[in-house]
Short mmCIF file of C-alpha atoms in Angstrom, two decimals:
data_model
loop_
_atom_site.label_atom_id
_atom_site.label_comp_id
_atom_site.label_asym_id
_atom_site.label_seq_id
_atom_site.Cartn_x
_atom_site.Cartn_y
_atom_site.Cartn_z
CA MET I 48 1.19 -24.66 24.77
CA THR I 49 -1.97 -24.20 22.67
CA VAL I 50 -1.29 -24.09 18.94
CA SER I 51 -3.31 -21.68 16.81
CA THR I 52 -3.99 -22.96 13.32
CA ILE I 53 -4.30 -21.14 10.03
CA GLU I 54 -6.20 -23.05 7.34
CA ILE I 55 -5.10 -22.57 3.75
CA GLY I 56 -7.50 -24.12 1.24
CA LEU I 57 -6.53 -25.15 -2.29
CA VAL I 58 -9.35 -25.12 -4.83
CA ILE I 59 -9.16 -27.97 -7.35
CA TYR I 60 -11.18 -26.69 -10.28
CA PRO I 61 -11.32 -28.35 -13.76
CA GLY I 62 -7.89 -28.09 -15.37
CA ALA I 63 -6.09 -27.04 -12.19
CA GLN I 64 -2.43 -28.04 -12.02
CA LEU I 65 -2.30 -30.79 -9.43
CA ALA I 66 1.48 -30.49 -9.06
CA SER I 67 0.97 -27.03 -7.52
CA VAL I 68 -1.77 -28.32 -5.20
CA TYR I 69 0.45 -31.08 -3.80
CA GLY I 70 3.53 -28.87 -3.90
CA LEU I 71 1.87 -26.19 -1.79
CA THR I 72 0.56 -28.85 0.58
CA ASP I 73 4.13 -30.02 1.12
CA LEU I 74 5.55 -26.48 1.34
CA PHE I 75 3.16 -25.47 4.11
CA GLY I 76 3.81 -28.78 5.88
CA VAL I 77 7.57 -28.16 5.83
CA ALA I 78 7.10 -24.61 7.14
CA THR I 79 4.90 -25.78 10.00
CA ARG I 80 7.40 -28.48 11.02
CA LEU I 81 10.23 -25.92 10.99
CA ALA I 82 8.18 -23.53 13.13
CA SER I 83 7.37 -26.27 15.66
CA ARG I 84 11.08 -26.91 16.20
CA ARG I 85 11.79 -23.37 17.40
CA PRO I 86 11.22 -23.55 21.17
CA GLU I 87 12.12 -19.88 21.59
CA GLN I 88 8.88 -18.87 19.86
CA ARG I 89 6.36 -17.86 22.48
CA THR I 90 3.40 -17.94 20.12
CA GLU I 91 2.88 -21.25 18.33
CA LEU I 92 1.24 -21.15 14.94
CA ALA I 93 0.65 -23.97 12.51
CA ILE I 94 -0.68 -24.06 8.97
CA THR I 95 -3.20 -26.72 8.08
CA VAL I 96 -4.04 -27.42 4.45
CA SER I 97 -7.34 -28.42 2.89
CA HIS I 98 -8.36 -29.29 -0.68
CA TRP I 99 -11.73 -28.20 -2.06
CA ARG I 100 -13.76 -29.54 -5.00
CA LEU I 101 -17.15 -28.74 -6.47
CA GLN I 102 -19.54 -31.50 -5.44
CA GLU I 103 -22.98 -32.52 -6.56
CA PRO I 104 -25.88 -32.28 -5.89
CA ASP I 105 -25.46 -28.80 -4.40
CA LEU I 106 -22.60 -27.82 -6.74
CA GLN I 107 -20.90 -26.23 -3.77
CA PRO I 108 -17.17 -26.62 -3.10
CA VAL I 109 -16.50 -28.82 -0.09
CA ARG I 110 -13.40 -30.08 1.71
CA VAL I 111 -12.24 -33.35 0.21
CA PHE I 112 -8.93 -33.46 2.08
CA GLU I 113 -7.44 -31.83 5.18
CA THR I 114 -4.14 -32.29 6.95
CA GLU I 115 -5.86 -31.70 10.26
CA PRO I 116 -9.57 -31.39 11.11
CA ARG I 117 -10.82 -27.95 12.14
CA SER I 118 -14.04 -26.83 13.72
CA ARG I 119 -14.15 -23.58 11.77
CA MET I 120 -16.02 -23.94 8.49
CA ILE I 121 -14.42 -20.94 6.75
CA PRO I 122 -10.75 -21.27 5.69
CA ASP I 123 -8.45 -18.34 6.43
CA VAL I 124 -7.00 -18.42 2.92
CA LEU I 125 -8.18 -19.89 -0.39
CA ILE I 126 -5.76 -20.38 -3.28
CA LEU I 127 -6.84 -20.77 -6.90
CA PRO I 128 -3.90 -22.67 -8.44
CA PRO I 129 -2.59 -22.39 -12.00
CA ALA I 130 -4.15 -24.24 -14.90
CA LEU I 131 -2.39 -26.26 -17.55
CA GLY I 132 -3.50 -25.24 -21.03
CA GLU I 133 -6.10 -22.58 -21.65
CA ALA I 134 -7.35 -20.13 -19.05
CA PRO I 135 -10.60 -21.16 -17.31
CA SER I 136 -13.67 -20.10 -19.24
CA ALA I 137 -16.24 -17.71 -17.82
CA GLU I 138 -18.61 -20.67 -17.43
CA THR I 139 -16.08 -22.62 -15.37
CA ALA I 140 -15.19 -19.61 -13.25
CA ASN I 141 -18.78 -18.56 -12.61
CA ALA I 142 -19.52 -21.91 -10.97
CA TYR I 143 -17.20 -20.82 -8.14
CA SER I 144 -17.94 -17.08 -8.02
CA PRO I 145 -20.82 -16.96 -5.49
CA TRP I 146 -18.91 -19.23 -3.11
CA LEU I 147 -15.67 -17.25 -3.43
CA ILE I 148 -17.50 -13.96 -2.89
CA ASP I 149 -19.20 -15.37 0.20
CA GLN I 150 -15.92 -16.69 1.61
CA HIS I 151 -14.25 -13.33 1.02
CA ARG I 152 -17.15 -11.52 2.68
CA GLN I 153 -16.57 -13.63 5.79
CA GLY I 154 -12.88 -12.73 5.96
CA THR I 155 -11.12 -15.29 3.80
CA ILE I 156 -8.04 -14.07 1.91
CA LEU I 157 -8.37 -15.01 -1.76
CA CYS I 158 -5.24 -15.85 -3.77
CA SER I 159 -4.61 -16.92 -7.34
CA VAL I 160 -1.68 -18.26 -9.33
CA CYS I 161 -1.29 -17.82 -13.09
CA ALA I 162 -4.61 -18.64 -14.84
CA GLY I 163 -6.31 -19.02 -11.45
CA ALA I 164 -6.69 -15.23 -11.65
CA PHE I 165 -9.49 -15.75 -14.18
CA LEU I 166 -11.63 -17.40 -11.48
CA LEU I 167 -10.84 -14.53 -9.16
CA GLY I 168 -11.59 -12.01 -11.90
CA GLU I 169 -15.08 -13.38 -12.53
CA THR I 170 -16.03 -12.57 -8.93
CA GLY I 171 -15.67 -8.85 -9.68
CA LEU I 172 -13.46 -8.45 -6.62
CA LEU I 173 -10.48 -7.36 -8.74
CA SER I 174 -12.28 -4.32 -10.11
CA GLY I 175 -10.08 -1.32 -9.36
CA ARG I 176 -7.52 -3.58 -7.66
CA SER I 177 -3.97 -4.47 -8.68
CA ALA I 178 -3.48 -8.00 -10.02
CA THR I 179 -1.12 -10.14 -12.03
CA THR I 180 -1.31 -13.33 -14.06
CA HIS I 181 0.96 -15.15 -16.49
CA TRP I 182 2.29 -12.69 -19.07
CA ALA I 183 1.02 -14.95 -21.87
CA HIS I 184 -2.56 -14.42 -20.58
CA ALA I 185 -2.23 -10.62 -20.33
CA ASP I 186 -4.31 -9.66 -23.38
CA LEU I 187 -7.12 -12.11 -22.64
CA PHE I 188 -7.22 -11.11 -18.97
CA ALA I 189 -7.32 -7.39 -19.83
CA ALA I 190 -10.15 -8.01 -22.30
CA ARG I 191 -12.23 -10.03 -19.83
CA PHE I 192 -11.54 -7.86 -16.78
CA PRO I 193 -10.84 -4.32 -18.03
CA THR I 194 -11.44 -2.69 -14.62
CA ALA I 195 -8.65 -4.67 -12.92
CA ARG I 196 -5.25 -2.93 -12.75
CA LEU I 197 -3.15 -5.59 -14.45
CA ASP I 198 0.63 -5.56 -13.93
CA VAL I 199 2.27 -8.63 -15.47
CA ASP I 200 5.77 -7.35 -14.63
CA LYS I 201 5.08 -8.37 -11.03
CA LEU I 202 5.38 -12.01 -10.02
CA VAL I 203 3.36 -11.58 -6.80
CA ILE I 204 1.03 -8.75 -5.86
CA ASP I 205 0.03 -8.72 -2.20
CA ASP I 206 -3.02 -6.49 -1.93
CA GLY I 207 -3.94 -7.57 1.59
CA ASP I 208 -7.16 -9.54 1.25
CA LEU I 209 -6.41 -10.40 -2.38
CA MET I 210 -3.10 -11.88 -3.55
CA THR I 211 -2.21 -12.79 -7.13
CA ALA I 212 0.86 -14.54 -8.54
CA GLY I 213 1.95 -14.61 -12.16
CA GLY I 214 3.75 -17.57 -13.73
CA VAL I 215 2.84 -21.25 -13.56
CA MET I 216 5.56 -21.93 -10.99
CA ALA I 217 4.86 -18.75 -9.01
CA TRP I 218 2.98 -20.90 -6.50
CA THR I 219 6.33 -21.26 -4.73
CA ASP I 220 6.58 -17.47 -4.36
CA LEU I 221 2.97 -17.15 -3.19
CA GLY I 222 3.43 -20.02 -0.75
CA LEU I 223 6.52 -18.43 0.78
CA LYS I 224 4.73 -15.07 1.00
CA LEU I 225 1.96 -16.70 3.02
CA VAL I 226 4.49 -18.49 5.22
CA GLU I 227 6.14 -15.15 5.87
CA ARG I 228 2.81 -13.55 6.74
CA PHE I 229 1.71 -16.23 9.20
CA LEU I 230 4.93 -17.79 10.50
CA GLY I 231 7.42 -14.97 10.04
CA SER I 232 10.37 -14.14 7.80
CA THR I 233 12.78 -16.50 9.60
CA ILE I 234 10.62 -19.57 8.97
CA MET I 235 10.03 -18.40 5.39
CA ALA I 236 13.78 -18.16 4.75
CA GLU I 237 14.41 -21.57 6.36
CA THR I 238 11.65 -23.12 4.24
CA ALA I 239 13.08 -21.65 1.04
CA ARG I 240 16.55 -22.88 1.96
CA LEU I 241 15.40 -26.41 2.79
CA LEU I 242 13.36 -26.70 -0.42
CA VAL I 243 16.12 -25.00 -2.46
CA ILE I 244 13.83 -22.39 -3.99
CA ASP I 245 14.27 -18.65 -4.35
CA PRO I 246 12.67 -16.55 -1.61
CA PRO I 247 10.12 -13.92 -2.72
CA GLY I 248 11.59 -10.97 -4.58
CA ARG I 249 11.69 -12.18 -8.17
CA GLU I 250 9.73 -10.36 -10.86
CA GLN I 251 7.83 -11.95 -13.71
CA ARG I 252 9.48 -9.64 -16.21
CA PHE I 253 12.75 -11.55 -15.61
CA TYR I 254 11.13 -14.43 -17.52
CA SER I 255 8.70 -12.82 -19.96
CA SER I 256 9.42 -12.45 -23.64
CA PHE I 257 8.33 -9.76 -26.08
CA SER I 258 5.10 -10.95 -27.72
CA PRO I 259 3.82 -8.13 -29.94
CA ARG I 260 0.20 -7.87 -30.96
CA LEU I 261 -0.05 -8.74 -34.65
CA THR I 262 -3.75 -9.60 -34.98
CA HIS I 263 -5.22 -6.14 -34.38
CA GLY I 264 -6.30 -5.68 -38.01
CA ASP I 265 -4.72 -2.24 -38.62
CA LEU I 266 -2.80 -2.89 -41.84
CA ALA I 267 -0.87 0.39 -41.76
CA VAL I 268 0.43 -0.32 -38.26
CA LEU I 269 1.12 -3.93 -39.19
CA LYS I 270 3.29 -2.72 -42.07
CA VAL I 271 5.38 -0.68 -39.60
CA GLN I 272 5.68 -3.66 -37.25
CA HIS I 273 6.81 -6.00 -40.03
CA TRP I 274 9.45 -3.48 -41.10
CA LEU I 275 10.71 -3.10 -37.54
CA HIS I 276 11.00 -6.86 -37.09
CA ALA I 277 12.74 -7.23 -40.44
CA THR I 278 15.32 -4.57 -39.54
CA GLY I 279 15.66 -5.41 -35.83
CA ALA I 280 14.37 -1.92 -34.94
CA LYS I 281 17.87 -0.61 -35.67
CA ASP I 282 16.34 2.61 -37.03
CA MET I 283 13.83 4.14 -34.59
CA ARG I 284 13.53 7.52 -36.31
CA LEU I 285 9.93 8.66 -36.35
CA ALA I 286 10.16 9.86 -39.94
CA LYS I 287 11.09 6.35 -41.04
CA LEU I 288 8.15 4.78 -39.20
CA VAL I 289 5.73 7.35 -40.58
CA ALA I 290 7.00 6.70 -44.11
CA GLN I 291 6.44 2.97 -43.70
CA SER I 292 2.86 3.50 -42.52
CA GLY I 293 1.79 5.91 -45.23
CA LEU I 294 -0.13 7.89 -42.59
CA GLU I 295 0.15 11.36 -41.13
CA GLU I 296 2.49 11.45 -38.13
CA ARG I 297 -0.15 12.10 -35.45
CA THR I 298 -2.48 9.53 -36.96
CA MET I 299 0.27 6.91 -37.09
CA LEU I 300 1.30 7.51 -33.48
CA ARG I 301 -2.30 7.30 -32.26
CA ARG I 302 -3.13 4.19 -34.24
CA PHE I 303 0.15 2.47 -33.37
CA GLN I 304 -0.45 2.83 -29.63
CA LYS I 305 -4.07 1.74 -29.93
CA ALA I 306 -3.14 -1.35 -31.96
CA THR I 307 -0.04 -2.47 -30.02
CA GLY I 308 -0.67 -1.05 -26.55
CA MET I 309 2.72 0.73 -26.69
CA THR I 310 4.28 3.89 -28.04
CA THR I 311 6.63 3.45 -30.98
CA THR I 312 9.62 4.15 -28.71
CA GLU I 313 8.60 1.56 -26.14
CA TYR I 314 7.88 -1.00 -28.85
CA CYS I 315 11.30 -0.56 -30.44
CA GLN I 316 13.06 -0.66 -27.09
CA ARG I 317 11.31 -3.88 -26.09
CA MET I 318 12.20 -5.42 -29.44
CA ARG I 319 15.87 -4.55 -28.97
CA ILE I 320 15.99 -5.70 -25.35
CA SER I 321 14.27 -8.98 -26.26
CA LYS I 322 17.02 -9.65 -28.82
CA ALA I 323 19.64 -8.70 -26.21
CA CYS I 324 18.12 -11.21 -23.76
CA GLU I 325 18.40 -13.93 -26.38
CA LEU I 326 22.08 -13.11 -26.98
CA LEU I 327 22.83 -12.95 -23.25
CA GLN I 328 21.24 -16.37 -22.76
CA THR I 329 22.94 -18.16 -25.64
CA SER I 330 26.32 -16.51 -26.26
CA VAL I 331 29.51 -15.36 -24.54
CA THR I 332 29.59 -12.11 -26.50
CA PRO I 333 30.70 -9.09 -24.40
CA ILE I 334 27.85 -6.89 -23.23
CA GLU I 335 29.18 -3.80 -25.05
CA THR I 336 29.13 -5.77 -28.30
CA ILE I 337 25.58 -6.98 -27.66
CA ALA I 338 24.50 -3.38 -26.98
CA TRP I 339 25.93 -2.35 -30.36
CA ASP I 340 24.45 -5.37 -32.16
CA VAL I 341 20.90 -4.55 -31.02
CA GLY I 342 21.15 -0.87 -31.90
CA TYR I 343 22.66 0.98 -28.94
CA GLY I 344 25.84 2.93 -29.54
CA ASP I 345 26.01 3.85 -25.85
CA ALA I 346 26.44 0.78 -23.63
CA GLY I 347 25.52 2.86 -20.56
CA ALA I 348 22.17 3.81 -22.08
CA PHE I 349 21.61 0.16 -23.04
CA ARG I 350 22.20 -0.96 -19.44
CA LYS I 351 19.73 1.61 -18.09
CA ILE I 352 17.00 0.65 -20.55
CA PHE I 353 17.65 -3.07 -19.98
CA LEU I 354 17.32 -2.65 -16.21
CA ARG I 355 14.10 -0.65 -16.57
CA ILE I 356 12.44 -3.20 -18.86
CA VAL I 357 13.79 -6.50 -17.50
CA GLY I 358 14.36 -5.61 -13.84
CA LEU I 359 17.93 -6.98 -13.87
CA THR I 360 21.20 -5.60 -15.17
CA PRO I 361 22.55 -7.33 -18.30
CA SER I 362 25.30 -8.94 -16.19
CA ASP I 363 22.82 -10.25 -13.60
CA TYR I 364 20.51 -11.52 -16.35
CA ARG I 365 23.37 -13.36 -18.00
CA GLN I 366 24.50 -14.89 -14.71
CA ARG I 367 20.98 -16.15 -14.00
CA PHE I 368 19.99 -17.42 -17.45
CA ASN I 369 23.07 -18.09 -19.59
CA SER I 370 23.20 -21.70 -20.73
CA ARG I 371 26.77 -21.69 -22.04
CA GLY I 372 28.67 -21.88 -18.74
CA THR I 373 31.60 -19.45 -18.54
CA VAL I 374 30.81 -16.05 -20.00
CA THR I 375 32.74 -12.93 -20.78
CA SER I 376 31.84 -10.11 -18.41
CA ALA I 377 31.83 -6.50 -19.47
#
C-alpha cells in the first residue's frame, strides 16, 4: 500500500525552545508508528518532520534535518515554536516574514506556540484573525499587532490555515490537534495516552493569573487599584471607587477601563477569583468558606463567576491544582 506523507516543519529561530522542537519530533513519530500498526485503516498516512534554520548567504530558511526525504519542496505545515525569555523582536521576526508569507501563499498551514506568535504576527497574516499567545505576552502582542483578535483564554485556536497555541508547553496540545487533523481522533487519543499527556480541550485560562496593568500612568486610576488590592476588593460599590479616585463617576469609569482594559466590575471579580484560586491551590478550606473570604456571600454566585472566568468549577480547579493532597469538598 502506498503511504501518503504529510510534512510538518519546525522553524528553529534565535531563542526558540529546542525542547519543544525535539518533543514535537518525537510526538509526530509516535503518532505515525501507532497509525502504521492499524491494519484496518484503508488509507495510510504518515507524518514526516523537518527542521528549518536561516542559512547564509541567502538568509533563507532551509531544511537542516528531516525524518524522511521528500520530493516536495513546500512543507504542509510550519510550526513556530515557543521562545525562552523575551518575545522575538520585530527585527528577528521580519527576517522570516517574506518566507512565511510565501509558504502560506503556496498552501502551507502556519502554526505558532507561545511567543512564536510574534513571528506569525509580523507577517500581517493575523490581521482580522483570531489568535492566542502566552497570557504573559498579551499586552505586548496587542500593542504590536492591534488588528489581530487576541484571545488569551484559549490554549489553541484552530483557524484553518493558521493555528496558534498559548502557553510554553502548549506545543503538546497543538501537536495532538495536528495528529487529529491528519491521522484521526483515534490515533490522537492513543498518542496522548501513550505519552501520558492531556488530549486537546484545556484552556489557557485554567493556568493564567491576574496580572493587572499598573504602569499606565493614570494616577487617579492607580489610586483606585491600590485601594482595591489593599482591601482585597471586598467592597465593590461604585461610590467607594469614585471617592477613591477623586473624579466624576463617568470620568472615572471611562479612565479606569482605558487604563486597565477592564470595567471596574470585571477587575474586582478577577481580583477576587485570583485570590480564590490561590486558596484552592494551597488550602483544604471548604469552598463556601473561600467564597465568603474573597467577598461573596452567595456561594452559588461565586461558583458561576469562577466558572465563567477560569473555565472550571471551583471543585474541578481544586482537584486539578491543589498541592495539599486530600481536600475538603463542598
